[in-house]
XYZ file of C-alpha atoms in Angstrom:
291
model
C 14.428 -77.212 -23.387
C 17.060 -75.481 -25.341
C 20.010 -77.490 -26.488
C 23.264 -75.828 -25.405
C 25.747 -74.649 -27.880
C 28.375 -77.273 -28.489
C 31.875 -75.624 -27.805
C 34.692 -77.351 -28.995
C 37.689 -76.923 -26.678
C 41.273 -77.814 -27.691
C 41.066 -81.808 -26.815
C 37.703 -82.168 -27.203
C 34.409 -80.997 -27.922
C 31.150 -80.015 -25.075
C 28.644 -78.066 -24.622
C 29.547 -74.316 -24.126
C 26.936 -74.344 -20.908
C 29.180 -77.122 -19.588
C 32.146 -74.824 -20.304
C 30.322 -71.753 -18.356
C 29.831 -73.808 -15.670
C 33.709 -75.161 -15.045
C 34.560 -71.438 -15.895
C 32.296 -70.177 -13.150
C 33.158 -72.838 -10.579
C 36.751 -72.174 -10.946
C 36.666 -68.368 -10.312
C 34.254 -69.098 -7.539
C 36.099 -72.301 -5.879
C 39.648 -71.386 -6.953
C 40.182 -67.972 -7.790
C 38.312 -65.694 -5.636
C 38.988 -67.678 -1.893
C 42.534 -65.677 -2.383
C 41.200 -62.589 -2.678
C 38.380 -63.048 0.287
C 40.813 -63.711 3.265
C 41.446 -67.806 3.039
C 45.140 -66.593 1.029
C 46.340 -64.481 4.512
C 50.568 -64.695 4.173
C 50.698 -64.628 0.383
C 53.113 -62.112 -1.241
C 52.778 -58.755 -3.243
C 54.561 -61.116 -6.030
C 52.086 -63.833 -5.517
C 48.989 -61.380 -5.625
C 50.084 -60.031 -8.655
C 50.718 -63.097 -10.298
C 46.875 -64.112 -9.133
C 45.228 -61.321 -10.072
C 46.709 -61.523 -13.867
C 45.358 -65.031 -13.750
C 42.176 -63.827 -12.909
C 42.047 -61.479 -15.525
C 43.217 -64.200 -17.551
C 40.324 -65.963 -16.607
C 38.089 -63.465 -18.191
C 39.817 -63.294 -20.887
C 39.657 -66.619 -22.005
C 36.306 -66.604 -21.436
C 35.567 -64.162 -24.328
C 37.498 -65.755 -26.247
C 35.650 -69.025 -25.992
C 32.635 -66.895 -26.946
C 34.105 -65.593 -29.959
C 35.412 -69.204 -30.800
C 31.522 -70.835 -30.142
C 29.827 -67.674 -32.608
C 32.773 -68.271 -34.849
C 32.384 -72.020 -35.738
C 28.282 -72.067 -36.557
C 26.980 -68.470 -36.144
C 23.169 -69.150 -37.435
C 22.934 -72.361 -34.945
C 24.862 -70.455 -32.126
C 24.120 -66.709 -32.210
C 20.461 -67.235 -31.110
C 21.860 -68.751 -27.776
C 24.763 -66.918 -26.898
C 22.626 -63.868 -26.942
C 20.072 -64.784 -24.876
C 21.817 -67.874 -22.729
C 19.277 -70.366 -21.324
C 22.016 -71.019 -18.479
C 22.274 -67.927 -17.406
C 20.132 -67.596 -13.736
C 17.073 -64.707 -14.260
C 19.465 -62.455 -12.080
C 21.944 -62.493 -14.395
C 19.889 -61.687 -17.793
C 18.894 -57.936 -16.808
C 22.744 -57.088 -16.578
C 22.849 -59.166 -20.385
C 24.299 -57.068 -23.217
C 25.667 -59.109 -27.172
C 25.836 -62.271 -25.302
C 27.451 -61.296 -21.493
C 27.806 -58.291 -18.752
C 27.211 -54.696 -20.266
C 30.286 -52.851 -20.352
C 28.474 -50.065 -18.132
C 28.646 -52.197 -15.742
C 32.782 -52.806 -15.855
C 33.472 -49.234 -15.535
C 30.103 -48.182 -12.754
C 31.986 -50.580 -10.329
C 35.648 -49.441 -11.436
C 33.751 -45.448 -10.311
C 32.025 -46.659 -7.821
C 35.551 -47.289 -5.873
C 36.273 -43.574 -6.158
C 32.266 -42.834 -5.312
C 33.186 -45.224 -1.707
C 36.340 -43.693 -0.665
C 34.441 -39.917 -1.232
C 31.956 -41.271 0.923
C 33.923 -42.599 3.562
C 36.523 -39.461 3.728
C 34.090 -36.630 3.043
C 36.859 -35.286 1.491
C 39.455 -36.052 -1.153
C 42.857 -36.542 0.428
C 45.363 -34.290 -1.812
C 49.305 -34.444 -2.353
C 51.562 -31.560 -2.355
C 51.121 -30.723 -5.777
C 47.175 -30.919 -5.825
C 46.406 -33.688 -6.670
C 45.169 -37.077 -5.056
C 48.234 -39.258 -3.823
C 49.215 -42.343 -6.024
C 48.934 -45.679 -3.619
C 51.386 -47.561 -5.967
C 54.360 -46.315 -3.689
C 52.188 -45.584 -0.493
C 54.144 -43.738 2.457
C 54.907 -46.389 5.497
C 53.823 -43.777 7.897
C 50.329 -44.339 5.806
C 50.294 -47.627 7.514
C 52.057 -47.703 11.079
C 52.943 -45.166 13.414
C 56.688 -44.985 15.036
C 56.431 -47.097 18.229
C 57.663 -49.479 20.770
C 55.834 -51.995 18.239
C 57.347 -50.307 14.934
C 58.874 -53.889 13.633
C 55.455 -55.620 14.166
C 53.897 -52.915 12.464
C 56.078 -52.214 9.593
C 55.591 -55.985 8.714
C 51.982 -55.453 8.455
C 52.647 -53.298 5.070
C 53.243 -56.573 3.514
C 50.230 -57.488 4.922
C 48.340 -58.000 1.286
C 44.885 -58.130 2.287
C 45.590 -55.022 4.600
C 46.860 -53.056 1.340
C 44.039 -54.655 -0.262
C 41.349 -52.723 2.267
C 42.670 -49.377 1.627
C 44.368 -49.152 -2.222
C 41.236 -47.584 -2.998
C 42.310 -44.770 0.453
C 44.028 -42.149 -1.945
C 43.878 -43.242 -5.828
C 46.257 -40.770 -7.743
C 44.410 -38.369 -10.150
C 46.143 -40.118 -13.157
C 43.902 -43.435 -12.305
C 41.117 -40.691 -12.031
C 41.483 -38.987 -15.501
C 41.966 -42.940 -17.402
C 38.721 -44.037 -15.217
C 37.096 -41.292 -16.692
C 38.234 -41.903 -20.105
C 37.604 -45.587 -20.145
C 33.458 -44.610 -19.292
C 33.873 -41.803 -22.020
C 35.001 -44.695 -24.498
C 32.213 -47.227 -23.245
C 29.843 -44.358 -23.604
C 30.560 -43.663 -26.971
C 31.041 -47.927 -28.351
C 27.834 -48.773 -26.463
C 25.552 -46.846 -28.470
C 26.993 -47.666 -31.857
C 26.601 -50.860 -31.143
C 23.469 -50.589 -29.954
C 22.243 -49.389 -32.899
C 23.993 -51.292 -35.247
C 22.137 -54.144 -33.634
C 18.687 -52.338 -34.845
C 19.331 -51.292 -37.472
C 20.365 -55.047 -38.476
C 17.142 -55.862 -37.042
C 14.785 -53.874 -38.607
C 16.803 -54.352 -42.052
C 16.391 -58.331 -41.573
C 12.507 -57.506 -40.644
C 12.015 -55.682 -44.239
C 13.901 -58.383 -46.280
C 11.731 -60.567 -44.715
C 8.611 -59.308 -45.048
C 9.311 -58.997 -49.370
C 10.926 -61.999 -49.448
C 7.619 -63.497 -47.430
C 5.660 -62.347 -50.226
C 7.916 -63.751 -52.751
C 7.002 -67.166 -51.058
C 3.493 -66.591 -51.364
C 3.954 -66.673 -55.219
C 6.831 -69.095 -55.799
C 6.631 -71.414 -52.706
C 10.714 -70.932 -52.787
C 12.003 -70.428 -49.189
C 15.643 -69.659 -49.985
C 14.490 -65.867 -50.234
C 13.972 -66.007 -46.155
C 17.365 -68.042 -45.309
C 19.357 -65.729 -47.826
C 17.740 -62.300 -45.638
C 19.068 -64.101 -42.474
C 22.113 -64.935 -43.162
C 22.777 -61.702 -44.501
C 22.040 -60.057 -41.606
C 23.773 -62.737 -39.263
C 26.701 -61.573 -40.387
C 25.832 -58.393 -38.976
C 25.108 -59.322 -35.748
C 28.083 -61.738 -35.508
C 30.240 -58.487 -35.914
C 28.497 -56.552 -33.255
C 28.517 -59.345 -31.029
C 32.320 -59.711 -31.569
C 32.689 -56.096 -30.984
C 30.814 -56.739 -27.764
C 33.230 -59.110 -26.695
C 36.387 -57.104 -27.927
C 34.772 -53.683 -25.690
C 35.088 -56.143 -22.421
C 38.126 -57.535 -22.950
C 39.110 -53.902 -23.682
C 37.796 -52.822 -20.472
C 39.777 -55.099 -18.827
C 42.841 -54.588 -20.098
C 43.118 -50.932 -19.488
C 41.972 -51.771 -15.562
C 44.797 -53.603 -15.484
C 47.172 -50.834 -17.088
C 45.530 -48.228 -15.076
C 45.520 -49.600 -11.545
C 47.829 -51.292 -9.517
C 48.098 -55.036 -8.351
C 46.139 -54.251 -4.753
C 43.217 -51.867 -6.513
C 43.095 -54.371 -9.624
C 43.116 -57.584 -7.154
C 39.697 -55.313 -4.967
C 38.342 -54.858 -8.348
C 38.338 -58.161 -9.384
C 37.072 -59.693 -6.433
C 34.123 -57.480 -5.880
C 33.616 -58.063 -9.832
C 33.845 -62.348 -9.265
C 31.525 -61.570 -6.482
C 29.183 -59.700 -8.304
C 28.888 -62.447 -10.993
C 29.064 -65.547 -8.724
C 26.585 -63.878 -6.444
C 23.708 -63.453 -9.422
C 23.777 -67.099 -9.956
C 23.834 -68.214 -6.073
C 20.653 -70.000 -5.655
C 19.756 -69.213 -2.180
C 19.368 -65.440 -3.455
C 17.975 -66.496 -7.016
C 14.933 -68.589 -4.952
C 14.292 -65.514 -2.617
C 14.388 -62.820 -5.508
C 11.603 -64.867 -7.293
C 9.445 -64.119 -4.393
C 9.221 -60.696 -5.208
C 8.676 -61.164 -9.067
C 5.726 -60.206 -10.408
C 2.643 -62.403 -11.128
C -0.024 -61.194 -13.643
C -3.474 -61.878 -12.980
């Protein structure tokens, strides 16, 4: 069994596994209930003051994993690449140590993608383009009526403007959604192939410092080729790190407290979800056995 990578928190030091699974537990057991319904009556102040601590969340999280690379990269690296504590669902989605930052901006579209669906058409404002939901008309909400007062009270309904802050997003939030998966486009790549090159660079030193052995019997020729290239990697995975917290940050420029707070959500789901282990034991009947 692998031994998890020792994380050394502020007060104390653990296991970074142990640390992954408080971080998880708290956005499932804490965070998220707000966002799913058991929060009904909270204010627009309040749900904007959650949903920064949820982002917060996330953004501590990354930096943990640039703190646990940081402090012993040759002993660490290996496992924060390829985490043994991550559940099998989770590993396919795995890019420089956590989600792949295709995957931030696909659900950010897919948002858009829904609401298409759903209208068949794109709802436009007077001057062309799609309505902004950050100031959304009342009329949007309730109709003029005998029950206008119990109506107009359901616009601070926040889980109601939660349901439809996707209805009409603005064509500004269009244009920076497109420019954030232009951007992820572009990092992923490089880093992708920084990665290989590293690789394959690390696979040559090795194989002439291999045959160096052979004559001398001196190892230090193979530790001196890895840590070489460990600093590589160590940068890339960094980089990794910085392009989601990145992400994330511009979500939470772009949109507004009621698209950011659906966001999140359906992105805690998404995560908490991959490691539930009712679905985990039923997906491994479908895996495939070899002969």
């Amino acid at each position: 069994m692998h031994k998890a990578v020792a994380f050394l928190a502020p007060k104390k030091t653990r296991k970074f596994e142990d640390f992954y699974v408080e971080w998880i537990d708290a956005l499932d057991v804490t965070l998220l209930p707000v966002l799913n319904g058991s929060g009904a009556g909270i204010t627009e102040a309040f749900l904007a003051s959650h949903v920064d601590r949820i982002h917060q969340h996330f953004q501590n999280y990354y930096t943990a994993l640039d703190a646990a690379v940081i402090s012993c990269p040759h002993r660490h690296l290996p496992l924060l690449l390829h985490p043994p504590w991550f559940s099998p669902l989770q590993v396919p989605f795995l890019f420089l140590g956590d989600l792949h930052p295709f995957l931030l901006t696909t659900l950010l579209r897919s948002f858009v993608l829904d609401r298409d669906d759903e209208d068949g058409e794109t709802d436009l404002d007077e001057d062309g383009g799609q309505s902004d939901m950050k100031s959304p008309p009342s009329e949007y909400y309730h109709e003029e009526g005998p029950d206008d007062d119990d109506d107009a009270r359901e616009i601070h309904d926040v889980h109601r403007r939660m349901a439809t802050a996707w209805k009409r997003p603005s064509g500004v939030l269009i244009s920076r959604i497109g420019e954030m998966e232009r951007w992820v486009r572009r990092m992923v790549p490089d880093l992708t192939s920084r990665v290989r090159v590293s690789q394959h660079r690390f696979a040559e030193k090795l194989g002439k410092r291999l045959d160096m052995y052979e004559e001398d019997g001196n190892g230090l020729g193979v530790r001196e080729a890895a840590e070489e290239e460990m600093k590589e990697m160590v940068t890339a995975f960094l980089e990794g790190n910085r392009l989601r917290r990145s992400v994330m940050e511009e979500i939470m420029r772009a949109t507004d407290a009621y698209q950011a707070a659906s966001y999140f959500q359906a992105l805690g789901q998404f995560i908490v979800g991959l490691r539930d282990k009712k679905v985990v034991e039923k997906s491994e009947q479908y895996m495939l056995v070899l002969p």
